[in-house]
XYZ file of C-alpha atoms in Angstrom:
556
model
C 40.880 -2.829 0.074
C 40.900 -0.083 2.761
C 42.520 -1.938 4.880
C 45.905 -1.676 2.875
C 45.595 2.430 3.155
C 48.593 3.796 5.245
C 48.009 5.345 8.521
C 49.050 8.382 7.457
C 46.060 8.568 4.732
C 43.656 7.336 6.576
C 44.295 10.267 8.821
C 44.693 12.929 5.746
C 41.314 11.713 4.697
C 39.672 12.066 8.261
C 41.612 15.372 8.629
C 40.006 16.906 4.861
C 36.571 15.411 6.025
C 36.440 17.254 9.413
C 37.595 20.631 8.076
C 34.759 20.114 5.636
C 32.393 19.914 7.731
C 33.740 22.459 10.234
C 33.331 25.046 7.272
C 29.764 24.167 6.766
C 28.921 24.779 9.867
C 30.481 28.384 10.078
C 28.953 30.053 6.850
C 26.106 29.324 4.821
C 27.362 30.731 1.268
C 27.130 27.773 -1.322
C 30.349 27.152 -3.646
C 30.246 29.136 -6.746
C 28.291 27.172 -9.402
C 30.683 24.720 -11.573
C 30.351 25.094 -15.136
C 30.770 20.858 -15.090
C 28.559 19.157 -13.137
C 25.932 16.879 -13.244
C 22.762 17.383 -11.690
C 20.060 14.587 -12.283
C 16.932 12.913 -11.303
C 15.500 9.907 -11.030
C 12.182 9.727 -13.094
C 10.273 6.944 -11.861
C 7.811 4.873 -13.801
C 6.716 1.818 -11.842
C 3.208 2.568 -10.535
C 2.953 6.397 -12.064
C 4.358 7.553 -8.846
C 6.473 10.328 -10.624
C 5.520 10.023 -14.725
C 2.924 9.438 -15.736
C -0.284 10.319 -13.598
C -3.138 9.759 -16.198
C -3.989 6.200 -18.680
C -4.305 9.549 -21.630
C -1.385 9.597 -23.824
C -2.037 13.610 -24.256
C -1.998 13.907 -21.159
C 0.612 12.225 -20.343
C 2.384 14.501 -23.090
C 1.377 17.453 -21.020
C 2.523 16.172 -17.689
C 6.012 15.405 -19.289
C 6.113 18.697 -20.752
C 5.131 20.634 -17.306
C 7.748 17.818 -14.930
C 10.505 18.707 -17.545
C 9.921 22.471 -17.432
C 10.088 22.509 -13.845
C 13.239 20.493 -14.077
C 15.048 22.753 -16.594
C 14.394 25.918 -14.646
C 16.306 23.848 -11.772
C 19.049 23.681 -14.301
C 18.592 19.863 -14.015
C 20.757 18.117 -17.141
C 20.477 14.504 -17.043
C 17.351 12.555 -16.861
C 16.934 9.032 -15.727
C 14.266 7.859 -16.471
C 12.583 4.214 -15.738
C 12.262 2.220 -18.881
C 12.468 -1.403 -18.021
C 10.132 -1.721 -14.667
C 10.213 -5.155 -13.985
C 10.419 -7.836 -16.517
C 7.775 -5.027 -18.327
C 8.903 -1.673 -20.568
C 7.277 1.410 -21.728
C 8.319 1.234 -25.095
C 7.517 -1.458 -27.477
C 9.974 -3.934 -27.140
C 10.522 -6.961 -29.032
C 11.129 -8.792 -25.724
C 9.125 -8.176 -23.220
C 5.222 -6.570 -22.069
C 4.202 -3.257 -21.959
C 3.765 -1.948 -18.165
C 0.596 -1.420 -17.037
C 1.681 2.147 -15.701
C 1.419 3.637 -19.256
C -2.380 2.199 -20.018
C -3.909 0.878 -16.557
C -3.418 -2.686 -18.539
C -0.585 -4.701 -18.440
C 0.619 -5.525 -21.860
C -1.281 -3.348 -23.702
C -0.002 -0.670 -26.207
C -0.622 3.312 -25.460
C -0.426 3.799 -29.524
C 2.758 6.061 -28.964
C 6.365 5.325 -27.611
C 6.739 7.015 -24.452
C 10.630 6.123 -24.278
C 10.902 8.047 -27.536
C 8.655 10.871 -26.101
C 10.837 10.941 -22.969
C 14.142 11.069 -24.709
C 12.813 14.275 -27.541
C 11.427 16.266 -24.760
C 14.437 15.864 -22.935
C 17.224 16.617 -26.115
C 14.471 19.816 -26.853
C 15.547 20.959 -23.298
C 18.837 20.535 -23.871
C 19.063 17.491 -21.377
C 20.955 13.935 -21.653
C 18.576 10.976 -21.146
C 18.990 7.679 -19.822
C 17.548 4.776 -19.843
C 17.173 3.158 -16.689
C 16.890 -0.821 -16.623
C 15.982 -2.286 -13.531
C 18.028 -5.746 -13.879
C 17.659 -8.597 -11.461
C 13.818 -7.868 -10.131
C 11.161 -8.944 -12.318
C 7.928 -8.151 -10.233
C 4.988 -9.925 -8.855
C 5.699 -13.852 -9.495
C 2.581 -14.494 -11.324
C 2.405 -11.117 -12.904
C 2.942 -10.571 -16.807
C 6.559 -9.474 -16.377
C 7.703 -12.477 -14.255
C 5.210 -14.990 -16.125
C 6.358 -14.910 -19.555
C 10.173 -14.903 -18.079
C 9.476 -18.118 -16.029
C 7.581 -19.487 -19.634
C 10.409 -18.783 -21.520
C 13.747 -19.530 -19.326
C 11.580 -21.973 -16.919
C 15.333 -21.881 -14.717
C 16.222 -18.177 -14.875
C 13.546 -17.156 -12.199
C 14.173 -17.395 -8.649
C 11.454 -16.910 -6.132
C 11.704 -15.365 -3.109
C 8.878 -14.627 -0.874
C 6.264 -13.748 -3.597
C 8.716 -12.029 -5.596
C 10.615 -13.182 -8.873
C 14.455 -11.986 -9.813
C 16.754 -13.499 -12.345
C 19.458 -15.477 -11.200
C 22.698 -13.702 -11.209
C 24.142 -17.302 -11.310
C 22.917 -18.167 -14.416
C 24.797 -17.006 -17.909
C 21.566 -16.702 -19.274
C 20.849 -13.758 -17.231
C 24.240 -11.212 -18.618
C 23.068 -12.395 -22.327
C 19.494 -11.609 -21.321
C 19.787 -7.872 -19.950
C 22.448 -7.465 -22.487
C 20.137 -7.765 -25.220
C 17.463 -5.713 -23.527
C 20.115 -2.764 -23.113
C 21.435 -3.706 -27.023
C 17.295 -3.464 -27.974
C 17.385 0.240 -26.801
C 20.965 1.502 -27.499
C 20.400 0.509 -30.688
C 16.624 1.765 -31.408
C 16.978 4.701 -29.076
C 19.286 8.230 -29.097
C 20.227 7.666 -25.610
C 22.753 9.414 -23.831
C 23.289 7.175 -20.880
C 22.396 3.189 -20.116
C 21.238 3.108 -16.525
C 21.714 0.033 -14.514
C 19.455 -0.123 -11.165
C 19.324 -3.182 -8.832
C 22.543 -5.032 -10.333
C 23.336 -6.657 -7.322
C 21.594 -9.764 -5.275
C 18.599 -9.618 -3.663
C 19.319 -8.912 0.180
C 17.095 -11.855 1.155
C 19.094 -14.680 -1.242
C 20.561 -17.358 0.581
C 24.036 -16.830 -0.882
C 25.754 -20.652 -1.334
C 28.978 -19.463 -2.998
C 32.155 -17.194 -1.654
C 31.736 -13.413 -1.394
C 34.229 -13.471 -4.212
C 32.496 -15.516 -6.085
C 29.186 -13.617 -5.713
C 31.234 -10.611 -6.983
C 32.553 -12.158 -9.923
C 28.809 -13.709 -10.905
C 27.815 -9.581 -10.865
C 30.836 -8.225 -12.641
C 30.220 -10.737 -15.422
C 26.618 -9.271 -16.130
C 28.224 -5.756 -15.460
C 31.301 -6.599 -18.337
C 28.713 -8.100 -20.985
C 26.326 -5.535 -20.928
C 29.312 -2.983 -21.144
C 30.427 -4.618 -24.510
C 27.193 -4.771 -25.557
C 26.499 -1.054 -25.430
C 29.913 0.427 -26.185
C 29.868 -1.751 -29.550
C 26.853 -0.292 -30.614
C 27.560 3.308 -29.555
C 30.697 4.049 -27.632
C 29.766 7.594 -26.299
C 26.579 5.988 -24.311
C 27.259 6.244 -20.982
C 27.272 3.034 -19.167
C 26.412 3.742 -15.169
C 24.653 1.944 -11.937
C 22.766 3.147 -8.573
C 24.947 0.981 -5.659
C 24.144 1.025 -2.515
C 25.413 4.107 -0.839
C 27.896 2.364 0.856
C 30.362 0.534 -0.993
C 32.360 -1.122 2.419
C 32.910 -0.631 6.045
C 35.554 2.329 6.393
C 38.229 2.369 8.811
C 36.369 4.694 11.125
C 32.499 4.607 10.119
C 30.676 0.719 9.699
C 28.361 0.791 6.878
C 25.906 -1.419 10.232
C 26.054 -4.286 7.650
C 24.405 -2.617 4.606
C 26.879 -2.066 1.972
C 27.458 -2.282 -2.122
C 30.156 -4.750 -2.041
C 30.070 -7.028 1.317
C 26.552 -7.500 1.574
C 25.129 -7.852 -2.036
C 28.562 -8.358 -3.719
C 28.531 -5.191 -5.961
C 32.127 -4.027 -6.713
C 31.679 -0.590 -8.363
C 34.374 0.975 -6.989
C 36.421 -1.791 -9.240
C 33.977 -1.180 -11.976
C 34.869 2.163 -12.250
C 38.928 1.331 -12.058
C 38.386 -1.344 -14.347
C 36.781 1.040 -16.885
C 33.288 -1.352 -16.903
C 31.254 2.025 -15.506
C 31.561 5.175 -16.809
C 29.436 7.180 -14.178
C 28.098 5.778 -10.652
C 24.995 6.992 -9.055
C 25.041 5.596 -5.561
C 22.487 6.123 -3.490
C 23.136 7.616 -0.290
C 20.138 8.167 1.159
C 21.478 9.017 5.037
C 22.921 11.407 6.811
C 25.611 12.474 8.886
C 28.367 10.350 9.887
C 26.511 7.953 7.288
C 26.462 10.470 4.643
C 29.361 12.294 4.721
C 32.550 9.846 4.934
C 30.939 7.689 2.701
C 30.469 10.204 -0.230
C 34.367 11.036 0.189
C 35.278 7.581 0.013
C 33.281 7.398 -3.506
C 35.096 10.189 -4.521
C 38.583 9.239 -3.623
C 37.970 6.048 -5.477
C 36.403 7.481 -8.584
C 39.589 6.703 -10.988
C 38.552 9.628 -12.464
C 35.169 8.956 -13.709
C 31.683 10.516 -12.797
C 30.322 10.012 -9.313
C 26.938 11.780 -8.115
C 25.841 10.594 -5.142
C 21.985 9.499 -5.033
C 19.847 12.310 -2.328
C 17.123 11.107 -0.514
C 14.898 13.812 -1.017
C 11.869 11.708 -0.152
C 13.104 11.656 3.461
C 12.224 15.408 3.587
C 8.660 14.050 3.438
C 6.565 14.556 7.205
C 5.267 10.277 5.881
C 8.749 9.391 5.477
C 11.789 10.430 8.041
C 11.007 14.109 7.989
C 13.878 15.633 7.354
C 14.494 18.878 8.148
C 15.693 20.358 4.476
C 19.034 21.668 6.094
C 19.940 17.689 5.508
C 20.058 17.846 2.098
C 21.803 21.466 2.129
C 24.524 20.741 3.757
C 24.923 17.301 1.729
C 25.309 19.256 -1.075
C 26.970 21.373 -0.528
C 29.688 18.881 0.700
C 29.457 16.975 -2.861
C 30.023 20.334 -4.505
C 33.248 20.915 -2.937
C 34.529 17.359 -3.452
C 33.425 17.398 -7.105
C 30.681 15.213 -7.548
C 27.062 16.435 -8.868
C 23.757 15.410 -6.998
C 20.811 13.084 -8.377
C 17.632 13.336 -6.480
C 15.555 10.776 -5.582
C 12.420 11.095 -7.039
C 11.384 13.909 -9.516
C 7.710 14.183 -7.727
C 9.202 15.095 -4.123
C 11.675 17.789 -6.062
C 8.656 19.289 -7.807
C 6.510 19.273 -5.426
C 8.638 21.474 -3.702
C 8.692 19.759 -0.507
C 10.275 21.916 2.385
C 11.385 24.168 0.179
C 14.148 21.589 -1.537
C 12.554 23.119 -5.348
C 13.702 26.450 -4.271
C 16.844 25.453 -2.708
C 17.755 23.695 -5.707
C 17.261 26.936 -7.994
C 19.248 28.852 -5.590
C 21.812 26.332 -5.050
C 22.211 25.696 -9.153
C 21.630 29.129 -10.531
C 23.244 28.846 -13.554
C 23.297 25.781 -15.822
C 26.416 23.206 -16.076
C 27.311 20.791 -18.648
C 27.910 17.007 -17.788
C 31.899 16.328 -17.616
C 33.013 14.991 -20.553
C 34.427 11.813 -21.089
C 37.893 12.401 -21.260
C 38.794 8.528 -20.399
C 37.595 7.556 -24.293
C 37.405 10.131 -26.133
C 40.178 13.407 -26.531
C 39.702 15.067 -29.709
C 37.537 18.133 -29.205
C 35.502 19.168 -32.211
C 36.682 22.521 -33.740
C 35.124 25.888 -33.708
C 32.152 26.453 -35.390
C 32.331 28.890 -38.919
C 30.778 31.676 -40.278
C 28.315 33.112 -36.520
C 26.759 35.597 -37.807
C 23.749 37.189 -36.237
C 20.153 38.790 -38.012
C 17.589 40.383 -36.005
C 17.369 37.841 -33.103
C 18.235 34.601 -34.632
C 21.697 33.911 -34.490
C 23.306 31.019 -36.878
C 26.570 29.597 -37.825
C 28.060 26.762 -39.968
C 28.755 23.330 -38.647
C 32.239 22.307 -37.428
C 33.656 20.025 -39.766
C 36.132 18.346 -38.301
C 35.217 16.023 -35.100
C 35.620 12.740 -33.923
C 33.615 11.048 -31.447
C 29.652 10.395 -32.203
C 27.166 10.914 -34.885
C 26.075 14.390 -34.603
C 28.035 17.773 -32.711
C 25.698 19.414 -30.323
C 26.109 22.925 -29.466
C 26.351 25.529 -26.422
C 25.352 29.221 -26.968
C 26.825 32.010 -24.786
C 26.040 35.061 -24.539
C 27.796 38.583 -22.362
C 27.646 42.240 -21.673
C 30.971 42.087 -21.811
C 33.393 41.096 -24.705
C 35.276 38.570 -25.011
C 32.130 36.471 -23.833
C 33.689 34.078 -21.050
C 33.154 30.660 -22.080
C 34.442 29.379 -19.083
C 31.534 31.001 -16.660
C 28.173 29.159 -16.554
C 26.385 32.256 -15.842
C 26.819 32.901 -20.036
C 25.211 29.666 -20.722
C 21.934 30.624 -22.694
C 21.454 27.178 -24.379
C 23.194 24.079 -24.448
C 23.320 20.796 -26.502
C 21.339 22.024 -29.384
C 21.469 20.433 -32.614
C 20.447 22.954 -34.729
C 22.772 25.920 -36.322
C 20.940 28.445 -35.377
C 18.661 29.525 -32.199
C 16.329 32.600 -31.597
C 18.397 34.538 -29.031
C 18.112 37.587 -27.011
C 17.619 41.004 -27.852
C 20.382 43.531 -28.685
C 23.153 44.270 -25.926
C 24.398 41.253 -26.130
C 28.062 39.318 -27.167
C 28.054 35.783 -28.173
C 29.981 32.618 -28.267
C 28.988 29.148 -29.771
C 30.994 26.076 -29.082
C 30.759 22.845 -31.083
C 30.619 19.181 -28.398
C 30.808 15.600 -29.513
C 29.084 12.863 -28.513
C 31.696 12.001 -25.420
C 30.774 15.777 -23.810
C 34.470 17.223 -25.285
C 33.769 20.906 -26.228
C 35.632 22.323 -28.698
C 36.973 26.568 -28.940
C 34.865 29.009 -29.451
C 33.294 30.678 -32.535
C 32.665 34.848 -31.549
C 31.650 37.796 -32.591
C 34.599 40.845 -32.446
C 31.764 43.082 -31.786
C 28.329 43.012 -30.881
C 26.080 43.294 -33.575
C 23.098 45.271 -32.596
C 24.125 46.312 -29.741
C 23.214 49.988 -28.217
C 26.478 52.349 -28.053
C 26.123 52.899 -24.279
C 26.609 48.819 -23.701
C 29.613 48.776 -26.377
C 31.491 51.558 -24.298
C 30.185 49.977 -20.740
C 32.471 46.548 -21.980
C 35.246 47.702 -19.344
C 34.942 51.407 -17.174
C 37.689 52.513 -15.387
C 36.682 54.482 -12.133
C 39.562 56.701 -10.308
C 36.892 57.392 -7.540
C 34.749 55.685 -5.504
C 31.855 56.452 -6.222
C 30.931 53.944 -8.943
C 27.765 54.550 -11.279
C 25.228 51.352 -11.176
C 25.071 49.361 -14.265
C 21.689 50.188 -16.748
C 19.030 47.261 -15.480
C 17.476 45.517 -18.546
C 13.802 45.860 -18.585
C 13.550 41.976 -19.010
C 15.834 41.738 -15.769
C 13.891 40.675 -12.403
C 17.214 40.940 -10.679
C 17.064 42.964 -7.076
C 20.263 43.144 -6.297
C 23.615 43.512 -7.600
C 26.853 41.685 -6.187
C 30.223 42.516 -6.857
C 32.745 40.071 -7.174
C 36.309 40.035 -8.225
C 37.393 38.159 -11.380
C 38.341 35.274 -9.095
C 34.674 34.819 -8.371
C 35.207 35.860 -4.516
C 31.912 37.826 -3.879
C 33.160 41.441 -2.684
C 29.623 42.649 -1.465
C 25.912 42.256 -2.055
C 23.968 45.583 -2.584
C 20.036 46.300 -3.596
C 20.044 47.397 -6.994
C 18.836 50.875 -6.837
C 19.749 54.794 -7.084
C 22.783 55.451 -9.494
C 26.060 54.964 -7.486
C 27.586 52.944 -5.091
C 30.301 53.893 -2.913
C 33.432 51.150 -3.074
C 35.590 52.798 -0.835
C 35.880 49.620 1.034
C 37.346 47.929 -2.141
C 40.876 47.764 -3.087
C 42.051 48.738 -6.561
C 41.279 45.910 -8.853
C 39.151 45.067 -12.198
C 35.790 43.457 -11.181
C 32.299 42.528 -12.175
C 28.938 43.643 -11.485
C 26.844 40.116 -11.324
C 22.501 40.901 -11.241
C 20.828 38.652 -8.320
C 16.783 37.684 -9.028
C 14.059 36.597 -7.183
C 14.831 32.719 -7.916
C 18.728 33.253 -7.451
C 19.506 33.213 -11.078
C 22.675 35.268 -11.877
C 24.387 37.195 -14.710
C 27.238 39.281 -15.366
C 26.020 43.016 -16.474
C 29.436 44.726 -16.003
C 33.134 44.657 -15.813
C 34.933 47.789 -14.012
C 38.141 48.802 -12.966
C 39.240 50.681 -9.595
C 42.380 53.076 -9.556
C 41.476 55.444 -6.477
C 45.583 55.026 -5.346
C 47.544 57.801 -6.502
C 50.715 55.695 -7.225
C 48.787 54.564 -10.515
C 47.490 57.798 -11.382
C-alpha cells in the first residue's frame, strides 16, 4: 500500500518525522500530560515471571494488590493481563486446563478465580482490564495444553520443532478461539479482548500466496470480532503485531514485519473496523522505532494505537539500554497521539534504570482511555443532586445513557471554581461505580461526570460553591495583582509539593520557582490571568491558584 503514497507525502511525512526528532534533541521538557491517553501494561502469566510469584492463593492476593498499587501511582489505566497461556487458562474454563503457573500443577484448581481477582482489583483501582488470549501457540507438544488439543481436534495441531500451534488454515481454529474469547466475554466484566500471537508462526513453511495467508488470519480476526461485539459491544477488541507492519519507503523493516512476513494485516483491521485498539510491539529503537510508530499512527483510521515499549531491553541481561531510549520514545508517541504499553509489569516495577520514576514523572496526572467514538456517540447526561457531607461526597445516577450496562464515574476536584474538567491534574478518581466516594478535606470544588461503557463522558454535575471550604480559599478563586510582587499561594499541610510553576492558561509553563517565603517577583511576566500549579517529590502536579497581572497602566 505505501507504494501508492505521492511523492509529495512521502516527503511531508519524512519532513514531520525529522523536525520531531530535531525537537527532542534540543529540550528535555515532556508534553503536557493528555487528559486521553492510554497507558498500559502487559501482565504476564506464563511461568509467574510477572504475576504470580508464590503456588499461595493469599499470597498471590497480596502480590496483586502491591503490582497494582505500584501501577496506579504510575497512573497506569489499562491492564492486560495473560489469561489464556497456551492451550491452558487461569480461570476455570469449560474448555481447556488450568496453567500450572497458578498452583505449580498443571490442571489443577487454586480454589479461587484469579481472572475474576485480576479484573475486581483492577475496576477497584479504577483501571480497564483485558483479557489477553494468546491464539495460535499452544505450548510444549506433549504438555497438558497441547495434549488434550491434539486428543480432541487430532488435525488442528501443527508441530513445529517441539512446539504445537493451531493451524491458521483450518476453520476449526476461528470457531475454536472464538468460543474461548465468547467463554470469557460472556462470564467475565472485561473491558478489552486481547489478541497476542494472531499471526503464523515465523518458522511455518507457508504453501499458499501471501494474500492468501492474510485472508486465512483476517478470517480468525473477523469471527472472533462478531463473537465478542454480539455479546457485549463496548468490549474492546485489540492485537499486539509485530512492530512493523511493512517495509516503508525509506526504512526496511530487515525482513521482520506484521504483514509481509507473518501475513498480519492490522493496519486493514483497523480500517476495516475488525480492531478497535492495536498494541504493536515495537521493541527497537531509532530509525527502527521512530518511522515506524508514525506510520501506525498515520494509518490508525482513527482508532487507538499504543505502541508496545521494550522496557525489558533496559535490563544489563538483555540489550542494556540506556533509559534515555525509552524517554525519548515516548515522548515521540505523546506528541503523535498514541499512549505507551510496557512490556512487562516486573521490569516497570522493579524500577529498572530508573524507567518507574520516569514513568511517574512523565504521567503525573491520570488520563482516561479515548473513548470509542467509532460505535458509540451518545454521551450519558450529567449526574443529579452532588451534594457533599463531611468528606463523602454523593450524587444521583444519570438516567439517561446509552451504551453498556452500568455508567462509571470521574470525580474532580479544584482550588479554583469552575473545577476544569478538561485538565487531568483535577482527576481525583475515575471509573467508579459507586455514587458516592470519600473525598478530600475542605478547600476543595468538585465536578462528577457520568461515562458509558464505550469511554463517552457526559457534562458535568458541580457545586456553585464550595461547601466547606475556608473563606481565605473562596476569595483566593481568582486575585488580581496590579504589582509584581505576587503573594505565594497557602501550601496544604497534606501537600509534599517543593516547588511551584507558573503557567499560563494555555498550559505554556512561565517559570519554575521553590516554594518558599511569601512573594514572588513576576516582573518578567506580561499582563495575563495565570495559574499557580504545586510540583512534588514524584512529579505529581495540581493547580492551587488562578491570578491575574495588570502592572500596565493603560488598564489601570
Amino acid at each position: 500500500m505505501h507504494a501508492n503514497l505521492s511523492k509529495k507525502s512521502k516527503l511531508k511525512a519524512i519532513f514531520k518525522l525529522f523536525i520531531l526528532l530535531f525537537a527532542l534533541t534540543t529540550t528535555a521538557r515532556a508534553e503536557k500530560s493528555p487528559k486521553y491517553e492510554v497507558r498500559a501494561v502487559w501482565l504476564t502469566t506464563i511461568g509467574g515471571i510477572d504475576w504470580p510469584h508464590s503456588y499461595s492463593a493469599e499470597a498471590q492476593k497480596q502480590e496483586l494488590g502491591h503490582i497494582l498499587d505500584q501501577l496506579k501511582a504510575a497512573n497506569v489505566n489499562t491492564i492486560l493481563v495473560q489469561a489464556r497461556v497456551r492451550g491452558t487458562t487461569i480461570y476455570p474454563s469449560a474448555m481447556e486446563p488450568w496453567d500450572g503457573c497458578i498452583t505449580g500443577t498443571p490442571g489443577r484448581s487454586p480454589g479461587y478465580d484469579p481472572l475474576q481477582l485480576v479484573i475486581d482489583e483492577s475496576h477497584r483501582r479504577g483501571m480497564e482490564c483485558h483479557a489477553w488470549i494468546v491464539t495460535i501457540p499452544v505450548g510444549k507438544w506433549n504438555k497438558i495444553g497441547c495434549q488434550q488439543l491434539r486428543r480432541k481436534y487430532p488435525k488442528l495441531i501443527k508441530k513445529i520443532g517441539d512446539e504445537g500451534y493451531m493451524d491458521p488454515e483450518n476453520v476449526l481454529t476461528a470457531d475454536y478461539l472464538a468460543r474461548i474469547c465468547t467463554e470469557v466475554t460472556r462470564r467475565y466484566d472485561v473491558d478489552g479482548i486481547h489478541l497476542d500471537y494472531i499471526r503464523y508462526p515465523e518458522k511455518w513453511r507457508l504453501k499458499v500466496s501471501r494474500q492468501q495467508g492474510r485472508e486465512h488470519i483476517t478470517r480468525i480476526v473477523r469471527t472472533i470480532h462478531q463473537a465478542v461485539k454480539q455479546e457485549k459491544p463496548w468490549v474492546k477488541l485489540s492485537c499486539s503485531p509485530i512492530g512493523k507492519h511493512d517495509d516503508l519507503v525509506r526504512y526496511s523493516s530487515h525482513g521482520w514485519n506484521a504483514r509481509t512476513t507473518v501475513c498480519q494485516d492490522a493496519q486493514a483491521w483497523m480500517r476495516d473496523g475488525l480492531m478497535d485498539m492495536l498494541f504493536p510491539m515495537m521493541y527497537f529503537q531509532g530509525n527502527n522505532f521512530f518511522p515506524f510508530a508514525l506510520d501506525w499512527q498515520e494509518h490508525s483510521y482513527g482508532r487507538i494505537v499504543v505502541p508496545g515499549l521494550g522496557i525489558y531491553m533496559l535490563h544489563p541481561h538483555e540489550k542494556n539500554w540506556p533509559l534515555e531510549v525509552v524517554e525519548r520514545e515516548m515522548q515521540v508517541t505523546r506528541q503523535y497521539g498514541l499512549g505507551h504499553c510496557y512490556f512487562r509489569s516486573k521490569f516497570l516495577t522493579d524500577n529498572v534504570k530508573g524507567v518507574y520514576d520516569f514513568a511517574c514523572r512523565f504521567d503525573c496526572d491520570p488520563s482516561l482511555v479515548p473513548p470509542m467514538t467509532w460505535a458509540c456517540t451518545t454521551p450519558p447526561s450529567a449526574p443529579k443532586a452532588l451534594q457533599l457531607k463531611g468528606n463523602r461526597l454523593s450524587w444521583q445516577a444519570a438516567d439517561d445513557f446509552s451504551g453498556g450496562d452500568y455508567l462509571l464515574y470521574n470525580i474532580y476536584a479544584s482550588r479554583t471554581f469552575p473545577v476544569d474538567i478538561s485538565d487531568p491534574a483535577n482527576l481525583v478518581a475515575t471509573r467508579l461505580r459507586a455514587t458516592s466516594a470519600t473525598v478530600m478535606p475542605s478547600g476543595y470544588y468538585y465536578a462528577v461526570t457520568a461515562q458509558n461503557r464505550y469511554g463517552l463522558e457526559g457534562p458535568a454535575a458541580t457545586f456553585g460553591d464550595a461547601p466547606n471550604t475556608h473563606s481565605e480559599v473562596k476569595k483566593s478563586a481568582m486575585k488580581l495583582y496590579r504589582t509584581a510582587l505576587v503573594p505565594l499561594p497557602k501550601k496544604p499541610v497534606t501537600l509534599d509539593a517543593e516547588y511551584l510553576i507558573i503557567e499560563n492558561l494555555h498550559g505554556q509553563q512561565m517559570g519554575v520557582f521553590p516554594w518558599r517565603g511569601r512573594h514572588l517577583n513576576l516582573s518578567a511576566l506580561p499582563d495575563g490571568i495565570y495559574r499557580f500549579r504545586s510540583l512534588g517529590r514524584k512529579g505529581r502536579t495540581h493547580i492551587v491558584g488562578t491570578f491575574a497581572l495588570r502592572k500596565s497602566k493603560k488598564l489601570h
